[in-house]
Short mmCIF file of C-alpha atoms and ligand atoms in Angstrom, two decimals:
data_model
loop_
_atom_site.label_atom_id
_atom_site.label_comp_id
_atom_site.label_asym_id
_atom_site.label_seq_id
_atom_site.Cartn_x
_atom_site.Cartn_y
_atom_site.Cartn_z
CA MET A 82 -36.55 4.10 3.11
CA GLY A 83 -39.03 4.90 0.31
CA SER A 84 -38.74 3.70 -3.15
CA ARG A 85 -34.98 3.72 -3.29
CA LEU A 86 -33.05 0.60 -3.13
CA SER A 87 -31.32 -0.05 0.39
CA ALA A 88 -28.35 -1.77 1.66
CA THR A 89 -26.73 -2.30 4.92
CA VAL A 90 -23.05 -2.35 5.25
CA ASN A 91 -21.38 -4.47 8.01
CA GLY A 92 -17.91 -3.12 8.88
CA ALA A 93 -16.64 0.54 8.79
CA GLY A 94 -12.87 -0.25 7.89
CA PRO A 95 -11.55 1.19 4.59
CA THR A 96 -13.44 -1.01 2.27
CA GLY A 97 -16.90 -0.99 4.17
CA ALA A 98 -16.51 3.06 4.35
CA LEU A 99 -15.99 3.25 0.96
CA ALA A 100 -18.51 0.81 -0.07
CA ALA A 101 -21.29 3.04 1.78
CA LEU A 102 -20.29 6.10 -0.20
CA ALA A 103 -20.19 4.08 -3.53
CA LEU A 104 -23.85 2.70 -2.97
CA ALA A 105 -25.01 6.37 -2.01
CA ALA A 106 -23.28 7.56 -5.00
CA ALA A 107 -25.18 4.92 -7.14
CA GLY A 108 -28.69 6.55 -5.46
CA TRP A 109 -28.94 3.50 -2.72
CA ARG A 110 -29.92 4.65 0.68
CA VAL A 111 -27.26 3.11 3.00
CA GLN A 112 -26.78 2.06 6.92
CA LEU A 113 -23.18 1.67 7.80
CA CYS A 114 -22.56 -0.21 11.21
CA ASP A 115 -19.22 -0.83 13.03
CA PRO A 116 -18.96 -2.09 16.69
CA LEU A 117 -15.87 0.21 16.89
CA PRO A 118 -16.23 3.73 17.96
CA ARG A 119 -14.95 6.65 15.55
CA GLN A 120 -11.74 7.36 17.29
CA ARG A 121 -10.82 3.54 17.30
CA LEU A 122 -11.53 3.64 13.56
CA LEU A 123 -9.23 6.63 13.22
CA GLU A 124 -6.39 5.54 15.28
CA ILE A 125 -5.44 2.22 13.52
CA GLN A 126 -1.59 2.76 12.67
CA ARG A 127 -1.21 1.33 9.19
CA ALA A 128 0.05 2.80 5.91
CA TYR A 129 -1.28 1.58 2.60
CA ALA A 130 0.27 1.57 -0.95
CA PHE A 131 -2.65 2.86 -3.32
CA THR A 132 -2.73 1.63 -6.90
CA HIS A 133 -3.91 3.28 -10.00
CA SER A 134 -7.27 1.27 -9.67
CA SER A 135 -7.91 2.74 -6.27
CA ARG A 136 -7.00 6.42 -7.51
CA SER A 137 -9.42 5.71 -10.42
CA LEU A 138 -12.36 4.65 -7.78
CA LEU A 139 -11.34 7.62 -5.31
CA GLN A 140 -11.82 10.30 -8.31
CA ARG A 141 -15.11 8.60 -9.56
CA LEU A 142 -16.27 9.22 -5.94
CA GLY A 143 -14.85 12.72 -5.54
CA LEU A 144 -12.59 11.89 -2.87
CA TRP A 145 -8.97 11.97 -4.68
CA GLU A 146 -8.33 15.67 -4.72
CA ALA A 147 -9.14 15.89 -0.87
CA LEU A 148 -6.95 12.95 -0.26
CA ALA A 149 -4.07 13.41 -2.54
CA PRO A 150 -2.15 16.10 -0.15
CA HIS A 151 -1.94 13.34 2.37
CA LEU A 152 -0.36 10.89 -0.13
CA SER A 153 3.20 10.65 -1.33
CA GLY A 154 3.63 9.45 -4.91
CA PHE A 155 6.46 7.21 -6.37
CA SER A 156 7.55 7.40 -9.76
CA GLN A 157 9.94 4.44 -9.47
CA LEU A 158 9.78 0.92 -8.19
CA HIS A 159 12.99 -1.00 -7.76
CA LEU A 160 12.51 -4.73 -7.65
CA VAL A 161 15.68 -6.49 -6.18
CA ASP A 162 16.24 -10.24 -6.16
CA GLY A 163 18.04 -10.57 -3.01
CA ALA A 164 19.52 -13.76 -3.76
CA LEU A 165 20.90 -12.95 -6.85
CA GLY A 166 21.87 -9.37 -6.04
CA SER A 167 20.23 -7.83 -9.02
CA SER A 168 17.51 -5.36 -9.62
CA VAL A 169 15.22 -3.97 -12.17
CA GLY A 170 13.74 -0.44 -12.09
CA PHE A 171 9.89 0.07 -12.96
CA ARG A 172 9.16 3.73 -13.91
CA SER A 173 5.49 5.21 -14.24
CA SER A 174 6.14 5.66 -18.11
CA ASP A 175 6.17 1.65 -18.30
CA LEU A 176 2.33 2.20 -17.57
CA GLY A 177 1.95 4.84 -20.41
CA PRO A 178 3.00 8.27 -20.88
CA LEU A 179 0.38 9.88 -18.75
CA ALA A 180 0.51 7.48 -15.69
CA GLY A 181 2.54 10.06 -13.86
CA ALA A 182 3.24 7.62 -10.58
CA VAL A 183 3.57 3.88 -10.26
CA GLY A 184 1.66 4.43 -7.01
CA TRP A 185 0.87 6.52 -3.71
CA ILE A 186 1.61 5.87 -0.08
CA GLY A 187 -0.69 7.08 2.56
CA SER A 188 -1.44 6.59 6.35
CA HIS A 189 -4.89 5.14 7.63
CA GLY A 190 -5.45 8.00 9.57
CA PRO A 191 -6.12 10.84 6.89
CA LEU A 192 -7.93 8.19 4.69
CA MET A 193 -10.42 7.21 7.40
CA ALA A 194 -10.99 10.85 8.54
CA LEU A 195 -11.82 11.91 4.93
CA LEU A 196 -14.07 8.79 4.52
CA LEU A 197 -15.90 9.34 7.88
CA GLU A 198 -16.32 13.10 7.09
CA ARG A 199 -18.17 12.52 3.68
CA LEU A 200 -20.00 9.48 5.37
CA GLU A 201 -21.42 11.56 8.19
CA ALA A 202 -22.20 14.40 5.93
CA ASN A 203 -24.12 12.35 3.34
CA PRO A 204 -28.02 12.36 4.14
CA ALA A 205 -28.30 9.06 2.21
CA ILE A 206 -26.25 7.17 4.78
CA ALA A 207 -26.86 6.44 8.39
CA VAL A 208 -23.70 5.80 10.35
CA ARG A 209 -23.84 3.69 13.53
CA LEU A 210 -20.38 3.19 15.21
CA GLY A 211 -19.78 2.05 18.48
CA GLY A 212 -22.48 1.00 21.17
CA SER A 213 -23.52 -2.25 22.24
CA GLU A 214 -26.25 -2.96 19.62
CA SER A 215 -25.61 -5.90 17.03
CA PRO A 216 -24.71 -4.29 13.86
CA LEU A 217 -26.00 -7.61 12.03
CA PRO A 218 -29.55 -7.53 10.66
CA PRO A 219 -31.82 -9.16 13.32
CA PRO A 220 -32.69 -12.59 12.78
CA GLY A 221 -36.55 -13.47 11.53
CA GLN A 222 -36.67 -10.22 9.20
CA GLY A 223 -35.79 -12.04 6.05
CA GLN A 224 -32.22 -12.83 4.75
CA GLY A 225 -31.38 -9.17 4.29
CA GLY A 226 -33.29 -7.89 7.45
CA GLY A 227 -35.47 -5.72 5.18
CA PHE A 228 -32.53 -4.31 3.10
CA ASP A 229 -32.27 -5.25 -0.48
CA LEU A 230 -28.60 -5.90 -0.30
CA VAL A 231 -26.42 -6.86 2.79
CA VAL A 232 -22.63 -5.89 2.23
CA ALA A 233 -20.05 -7.99 4.38
CA ALA A 234 -17.06 -5.82 4.80
CA ASP A 235 -16.21 -6.93 8.39
CA GLY A 236 -12.78 -8.19 7.95
CA ALA A 237 -10.62 -11.22 7.56
CA ASP A 238 -12.86 -12.87 10.64
CA SER A 239 -16.19 -11.94 9.25
CA PRO A 240 -18.96 -12.74 11.47
CA SER A 241 -21.45 -11.92 8.44
CA ARG A 242 -19.67 -14.58 6.19
CA ARG A 243 -20.05 -17.03 9.26
CA GLU A 244 -23.59 -15.90 9.79
CA GLN A 245 -24.19 -17.07 6.21
CA GLY A 246 -22.44 -20.43 6.63
CA ILE A 247 -19.97 -19.37 3.90
CA GLY A 248 -16.62 -21.53 4.36
CA GLN A 249 -13.18 -20.40 3.31
CA TRP A 250 -9.62 -21.84 2.08
CA HIS A 251 -6.92 -20.78 4.57
CA HIS A 252 -3.19 -21.11 4.16
CA SER A 253 -1.06 -19.47 7.05
CA TYR A 254 2.39 -18.39 5.74
CA THR A 255 5.23 -19.43 7.70
CA GLN A 256 6.24 -15.86 7.08
CA ALA A 257 5.20 -13.11 9.39
CA CYS A 258 5.17 -9.25 8.37
CA LEU A 259 6.78 -6.53 10.41
CA THR A 260 5.94 -2.80 10.03
CA VAL A 261 7.75 0.42 11.16
CA GLN A 262 8.32 3.61 10.02
CA VAL A 263 11.94 4.64 9.50
CA GLY A 264 14.15 7.81 8.45
CA LEU A 265 16.59 6.22 5.78
CA ARG A 266 19.81 8.08 4.48
CA GLY A 267 20.42 7.54 0.50
CA ALA A 268 16.64 7.01 -0.26
CA ALA A 269 15.17 8.98 -2.87
CA ALA A 270 11.81 10.51 -2.22
CA ASP A 271 9.85 9.18 -5.34
CA GLN A 272 11.28 5.75 -5.10
CA ALA A 273 9.87 2.52 -3.64
CA TRP A 274 11.65 -0.75 -3.21
CA GLU A 275 10.20 -4.31 -3.14
CA ILE A 276 13.37 -6.42 -2.02
CA LEU A 277 12.80 -10.16 -2.70
CA ARG A 278 14.89 -11.64 0.03
CA PRO A 279 15.38 -15.34 0.56
CA GLU A 280 13.48 -14.83 3.97
CA GLY A 281 10.61 -13.07 2.58
CA PRO A 282 9.70 -9.76 0.63
CA PHE A 283 10.68 -6.49 2.03
CA ALA A 284 9.03 -3.32 0.97
CA VAL A 285 10.44 0.23 1.38
CA LEU A 286 7.79 2.90 0.84
CA PRO A 287 8.33 6.47 0.92
CA MET A 288 5.86 8.49 2.66
CA GLY A 289 7.41 12.10 2.27
CA ALA A 290 9.11 14.35 5.07
CA GLY A 291 11.80 12.02 5.42
CA ARG A 292 10.01 8.90 6.45
CA HIS A 293 9.72 5.54 4.99
CA GLN A 294 7.23 2.75 5.83
CA LEU A 295 8.92 -0.55 6.05
CA VAL A 296 6.92 -3.88 5.36
CA TRP A 297 9.30 -6.47 6.28
CA SER A 298 8.22 -10.12 5.82
CA ALA A 299 10.31 -13.14 7.60
CA PRO A 300 9.80 -16.26 9.39
CA ALA A 301 7.33 -15.52 12.24
CA TRP A 302 10.06 -16.46 15.06
CA ARG A 303 12.42 -13.81 13.43
CA CYS A 304 9.85 -11.18 13.30
CA ARG A 305 9.04 -11.85 16.95
CA GLN A 306 12.59 -11.72 17.63
CA LEU A 307 13.12 -8.18 15.66
CA GLU A 308 9.94 -6.81 17.50
CA SER A 309 11.74 -7.11 20.77
CA LEU A 310 14.88 -5.77 20.14
CA SER A 311 16.04 -2.25 21.55
CA ASP A 312 15.87 0.73 19.04
CA THR A 313 19.59 0.59 18.46
CA ALA A 314 19.77 -3.23 17.81
CA PHE A 315 16.83 -3.16 15.52
CA LEU A 316 18.25 -0.07 13.34
CA ASP A 317 21.63 -2.56 13.30
CA ALA A 318 19.73 -5.73 12.24
CA LEU A 319 17.63 -3.30 9.61
CA ALA A 320 21.02 -2.14 8.01
CA GLY A 321 22.02 -5.58 7.41
CA ALA A 322 18.93 -6.38 5.55
CA LEU A 323 18.58 -3.23 3.38
CA PRO A 324 20.78 -2.77 0.14
CA GLU A 325 23.87 -0.99 1.09
CA LEU A 326 22.90 2.46 -0.49
CA LEU A 327 19.78 2.64 1.97
CA GLN A 328 21.16 3.50 5.50
CA PRO A 329 18.67 3.33 8.36
CA GLU A 330 18.99 6.45 10.61
CA VAL A 331 15.90 6.82 13.06
CA LEU A 332 13.03 4.94 14.00
CA PHE A 333 9.83 6.83 14.16
CA ASP A 334 7.57 4.22 15.80
CA ARG A 335 8.04 0.57 17.39
CA PRO A 336 8.05 -2.40 14.98
CA ARG A 337 4.88 -4.56 15.24
CA SER A 338 4.54 -7.91 13.46
CA PHE A 339 1.32 -9.69 12.07
CA PRO A 340 0.70 -12.99 11.13
CA VAL A 341 0.21 -13.32 7.22
CA ALA A 342 -2.24 -15.69 5.38
CA LEU A 343 -4.02 -16.42 2.17
CA GLN A 344 -7.83 -16.63 2.62
CA LEU A 345 -10.53 -17.14 0.01
CA ALA A 346 -14.17 -17.46 0.59
CA HIS A 347 -15.91 -20.38 -1.00
CA ARG A 348 -18.38 -17.76 -2.53
CA LEU A 349 -18.59 -14.19 -2.85
CA HIS A 350 -22.25 -14.02 -2.26
CA ARG A 351 -25.18 -15.87 -0.77
CA GLY A 352 -28.92 -14.48 -1.70
CA SER A 353 -28.78 -10.76 -1.13
CA THR A 354 -25.41 -10.96 0.91
CA VAL A 355 -21.97 -9.96 -0.93
CA LEU A 356 -18.68 -10.13 0.51
CA VAL A 357 -16.10 -7.42 0.12
CA GLY A 358 -12.36 -6.61 1.16
CA ASP A 359 -10.90 -9.06 3.90
CA SER A 360 -14.18 -10.75 4.47
CA ALA A 361 -13.95 -12.17 1.02
CA HIS A 362 -10.35 -12.45 0.58
CA ARG A 363 -6.56 -11.68 2.23
CA CYS A 364 -3.26 -12.12 0.61
CA HIS A 365 0.48 -11.80 1.20
CA PRO A 366 1.56 -8.22 1.65
CA VAL A 367 3.74 -8.45 -1.13
CA GLY A 368 3.22 -5.82 -3.48
CA GLY A 369 0.52 -3.99 -1.28
CA GLN A 370 -2.41 -5.50 -2.85
CA GLY A 371 -4.77 -6.25 0.05
CA LEU A 372 -6.75 -2.75 0.04
CA ASN A 373 -6.56 -2.33 -3.62
CA LEU A 374 -8.18 -5.48 -4.43
CA GLY A 375 -11.01 -5.05 -1.83
CA TRP A 376 -11.53 -1.36 -3.42
CA ARG A 377 -11.87 -3.33 -6.78
CA ASP A 378 -14.70 -5.17 -5.30
CA VAL A 379 -16.13 -1.92 -4.26
CA GLN A 380 -15.96 -0.56 -7.89
CA THR A 381 -17.80 -3.47 -9.18
CA LEU A 382 -20.43 -3.35 -6.62
CA MET A 383 -20.81 0.36 -7.49
CA ASP A 384 -21.27 -0.68 -11.33
CA LEU A 385 -24.01 -3.06 -10.50
CA ALA A 386 -25.82 -0.60 -7.93
CA GLU A 387 -26.12 1.84 -10.52
CA LYS A 388 -27.65 -0.77 -13.05
CA ALA A 389 -30.09 -1.67 -10.53
CA SER A 390 -30.97 1.80 -9.45
CA ALA A 391 -31.59 2.55 -13.26
CA GLY A 392 -33.94 -0.62 -13.30
CA ARG A 393 -31.52 -2.24 -15.66
CA LEU A 394 -30.59 -5.12 -13.00
CA ALA A 395 -33.04 -6.70 -10.74
CA PRO A 396 -31.77 -6.04 -7.24
CA HIS A 397 -32.08 -10.13 -6.41
CA ARG A 398 -29.75 -10.56 -9.35
CA LEU A 399 -27.00 -8.21 -8.06
CA GLY A 400 -25.38 -10.44 -5.58
CA ALA A 401 -24.87 -13.58 -8.40
CA ALA A 402 -23.54 -10.84 -10.92
CA TYR A 403 -21.14 -9.40 -8.51
CA GLY A 404 -19.70 -13.03 -7.61
CA ARG A 405 -19.22 -13.80 -11.23
CA ARG A 406 -17.59 -10.31 -12.08
CA ARG A 407 -15.18 -10.35 -9.26
CA TRP A 408 -13.67 -14.01 -9.44
CA PRO A 409 -11.38 -13.49 -12.25
CA ASP A 410 -9.47 -10.48 -10.39
CA VAL A 411 -9.63 -12.06 -7.38
CA LEU A 412 -8.01 -15.36 -8.26
CA LEU A 413 -5.32 -13.49 -10.54
CA THR A 414 -4.33 -11.30 -7.50
CA LEU A 415 -4.07 -14.22 -4.81
CA ALA A 416 -2.43 -16.31 -7.39
CA LEU A 417 0.17 -13.68 -8.56
CA THR A 418 1.11 -12.51 -4.93
CA ASP A 419 1.45 -16.29 -3.93
CA LEU A 420 3.55 -17.20 -6.73
CA LEU A 421 5.97 -14.15 -6.09
CA VAL A 422 6.37 -15.41 -2.65
CA ARG A 423 7.16 -18.96 -3.54
CA LEU A 424 9.32 -18.17 -6.37
CA PHE A 425 11.63 -15.67 -4.77
CA SER A 426 11.68 -16.51 -0.90
CA ASN A 427 14.49 -19.41 -1.36
CA ARG A 428 17.74 -19.89 -2.78
CA GLN A 429 16.55 -22.90 -5.04
CA PRO A 430 19.49 -23.49 -7.35
CA LEU A 431 16.98 -24.65 -10.04
CA LEU A 432 15.17 -21.35 -9.75
CA LEU A 433 17.78 -18.66 -9.46
CA PRO A 434 18.63 -19.03 -13.56
CA LEU A 435 14.87 -18.64 -14.31
CA ARG A 436 14.75 -15.69 -12.08
CA ALA A 437 17.96 -14.26 -13.51
CA LEU A 438 16.32 -14.63 -17.04
CA ALA A 439 13.16 -12.94 -16.11
CA LEU A 440 14.93 -10.16 -14.40
CA SER A 441 17.14 -9.48 -17.39
CA GLY A 442 14.07 -9.65 -19.59
CA LEU A 443 12.32 -7.13 -17.58
CA ARG A 444 15.63 -4.76 -17.30
CA HIS A 445 15.60 -4.76 -21.28
CA SER A 446 11.95 -4.36 -22.33
CA ALA A 447 9.85 -1.53 -21.39
CA GLY A 448 6.95 -3.72 -22.77
CA LEU A 449 7.32 -6.69 -20.34
CA ARG A 450 7.65 -4.07 -17.39
CA GLY A 451 4.21 -2.82 -18.46
CA LEU A 452 2.92 -6.24 -18.59
CA ALA A 453 4.08 -7.18 -15.23
CA LEU A 454 3.28 -3.91 -13.67
CA GLY A 455 -0.15 -3.33 -15.19
CA PRO A 456 -2.10 -6.28 -13.05
CA MET A 457 -0.23 -5.14 -10.02
CA THR A 458 -1.51 -1.62 -10.42
CA LEU A 459 -4.72 -1.68 -12.51
CA GLY A 460 -6.20 -5.11 -12.02
CA PRO A 461 -6.70 -7.48 -14.76
CA TRP A 462 -8.61 -4.87 -17.01
CA PRO A 463 -6.26 -1.98 -17.78
CA ILE A 464 -7.44 1.52 -17.86
CA THR A 465 -6.10 3.63 -20.57
CA PHE A 466 -4.25 6.86 -19.59
CA ARG A 467 -5.65 9.89 -21.13
CA GLY A 468 -5.14 13.32 -21.17
CA SER A 469 -8.24 14.20 -19.81
CA LEU A 470 -7.86 11.85 -16.75
CA PRO A 471 -7.61 14.30 -13.75
CA GLY A 472 -5.26 13.72 -11.03
CA ALA A 473 -3.56 10.50 -12.64
CA GLY A 474 -0.11 12.37 -12.25
CA THR A 475 1.34 12.19 -8.65
CA PRO A 476 0.44 14.92 -5.86
CA GLY A 477 3.61 17.16 -5.28
CA ARG A 478 6.72 17.00 -7.37
CA VAL A 479 8.21 13.97 -8.46
CA PRO A 480 11.74 14.19 -9.63
CA ALA A 481 12.90 12.82 -13.06
CA PHE A 482 13.94 8.98 -13.15
CA SER A 483 17.24 8.75 -11.97
CA THR A 484 19.87 6.42 -13.28
CA PRO A 485 19.59 3.47 -10.47
CA GLY A 486 22.93 2.65 -8.73
CA LYS A 487 23.64 -0.86 -8.25
CA PRO A 488 21.59 -1.53 -4.95
CA TRP A 489 23.34 -4.45 -3.63
C1 LIG B 63 0.92 -5.25 7.90
C2 LIG B 63 -0.13 -5.02 7.12
C3 LIG B 63 0.40 -4.22 5.96
C4 LIG B 63 -0.58 -3.99 4.91
N1 LIG B 63 -0.13 -3.28 3.76
C5 LIG B 63 -0.94 -3.02 2.94
C6 LIG B 63 -0.70 -2.28 1.56
O1 LIG B 63 0.26 -1.66 1.58
N2 LIG B 63 -1.51 -2.04 0.73
C7 LIG B 63 -2.92 -2.65 0.78
O2 LIG B 63 -3.53 -2.54 -0.08
N3 LIG B 63 -3.02 -3.45 1.69
C8 LIG B 63 -2.31 -3.67 2.71
N4 LIG B 63 -2.86 -4.45 3.99
C9 LIG B 63 -4.06 -5.06 3.89
C10 LIG B 63 -5.12 -4.15 4.16
O3 LIG B 63 -4.86 -3.77 5.54
C11 LIG B 63 -6.46 -4.87 4.46
O4 LIG B 63 -6.65 -5.56 3.02
C12 LIG B 63 -7.28 -3.95 4.62
O5 LIG B 63 -7.44 -3.15 5.68
C13 LIG B 63 -8.94 -4.41 4.60
O6 LIG B 63 -9.74 -3.54 4.82
P1 LIG B 63 -11.47 -3.98 5.24
O7 LIG B 63 -12.18 -2.75 5.31
O8 LIG B 63 -11.92 -5.20 4.30
O9 LIG B 63 -11.25 -4.87 6.64
P2 LIG B 63 -10.81 -4.18 8.29
O10 LIG B 63 -9.96 -2.87 7.74
O11 LIG B 63 -10.28 -5.35 8.84
O12 LIG B 63 -12.08 -3.50 8.57
C14 LIG B 63 -13.24 -4.48 9.25
C15 LIG B 63 -14.12 -3.60 9.97
O13 LIG B 63 -15.28 -4.48 10.44
C16 LIG B 63 -15.55 -4.41 11.92
N5 LIG B 63 -16.57 -5.42 12.08
C17 LIG B 63 -16.01 -6.55 12.96
N6 LIG B 63 -17.12 -7.39 13.16
C18 LIG B 63 -17.94 -6.67 12.80
C19 LIG B 63 -19.49 -7.01 12.80
N7 LIG B 63 -19.89 -7.97 13.55
N8 LIG B 63 -20.39 -6.03 12.08
C20 LIG B 63 -19.74 -4.78 11.71
N9 LIG B 63 -18.56 -4.58 11.66
C21 LIG B 63 -17.74 -5.34 12.11
C22 LIG B 63 -14.16 -4.02 12.38
O14 LIG B 63 -14.36 -3.40 13.63
C23 LIG B 63 -13.42 -3.50 11.11
O15 LIG B 63 -13.70 -1.99 11.48
C24 LIG B 63 -1.76 -4.64 5.01
C25 LIG B 63 -2.11 -5.34 6.05
C26 LIG B 63 -1.34 -5.74 7.05
C27 LIG B 63 -1.68 -6.51 8.07
#
């Protein structure tokens, strides 16, 4: 691999694929391995909420302009306390005058197609998908199998993490999460909803073309029951769970439920191996944080890889530096999502007045809304929105913020 630094990335999910592109952009030679063939990687049915931290990384890697036409931006986020029946509206302007959008929604397919196209076109990256060969470095060739860096991006059940003997904390929520795409009457195209119901958070995410992605958290037995309903019975159950002004009209796919867990690796690196994405951490889907947190891992990795390429960081110190830099963001995001679930998934009489006070404060203060929204979309270190920042605005037209009606 010449005199350039080299890395192997285990796992070509969205985090591993982006990590390979980021390392190549930092001047490294990269091998990317995944046991799944190309088609299987593309056909995963999932939608993601992208935050400004992800937008910023995609811009840095020259991917944003190509992805933007496949994304649906939203300039308003309605946070509803289902037990209190009150809500607060966040606007993109709460993040700064040039933020343009609170976030974006996009499907896995177009994202993965773009990442694979760029990976395959990059001469510094060798992509090994499918096949029976073990993608893990063969034993007996040193810890990194001859590579300067091993990136474990092989998902929540990470074989690389286990191979390194790194344990993890694991907490299974009693809630599961059900996802489905629907057509909704009464839903504005630029408006997302996070409805904090006593049985669990419920996200309504605009996908454009009259579609909405729903991420419905509820007790696991309830999710299984909902999954087994006929289309008509499901739409009826949905109408009962949504605010009155959102009327479900049509199902675009079958509802599917997933277990939900909080997971955190005991360490984020060992030797030359670093953990990124779900192999390092997993959180509740409230607030759509999972992928964005993993992509901030990639952002840090890229900063350090550039330093190593420039000779300002010894490659064998990269893992430890990565671990030190990532802990605050990872701990904060996991704690915030867990706190949201614990505070709002109940009707505790002692908590209700506190929640009412918090919502009232948010409703009346743009500064507080910015403080609450900032860490959820930018991570703990805010980015300044500057006029020179290309693409911070939403792709497509975003109507001006409309006066929200009472949702409940
Ligand atoms: C229902 C649901 C909704 C979600 N909604 C959102 C959202 O709105 N926003 C958001 O940001 N996040 C969301 N998430 C979380 C998000 O999907 C994950 O955080 C994200 O997929 C993690 O990406 P990853 O690349 O780290 O892992 P994965 O996507 O799990 O990819 C891991 C890859 O590693 C490969 N692999 C496995 N074993 C090996 C091996 N031995 N060697 C090499 N490769 C291997 C796998 O084949 C796979 O391709 C959601 C998750 C769920 C379940």
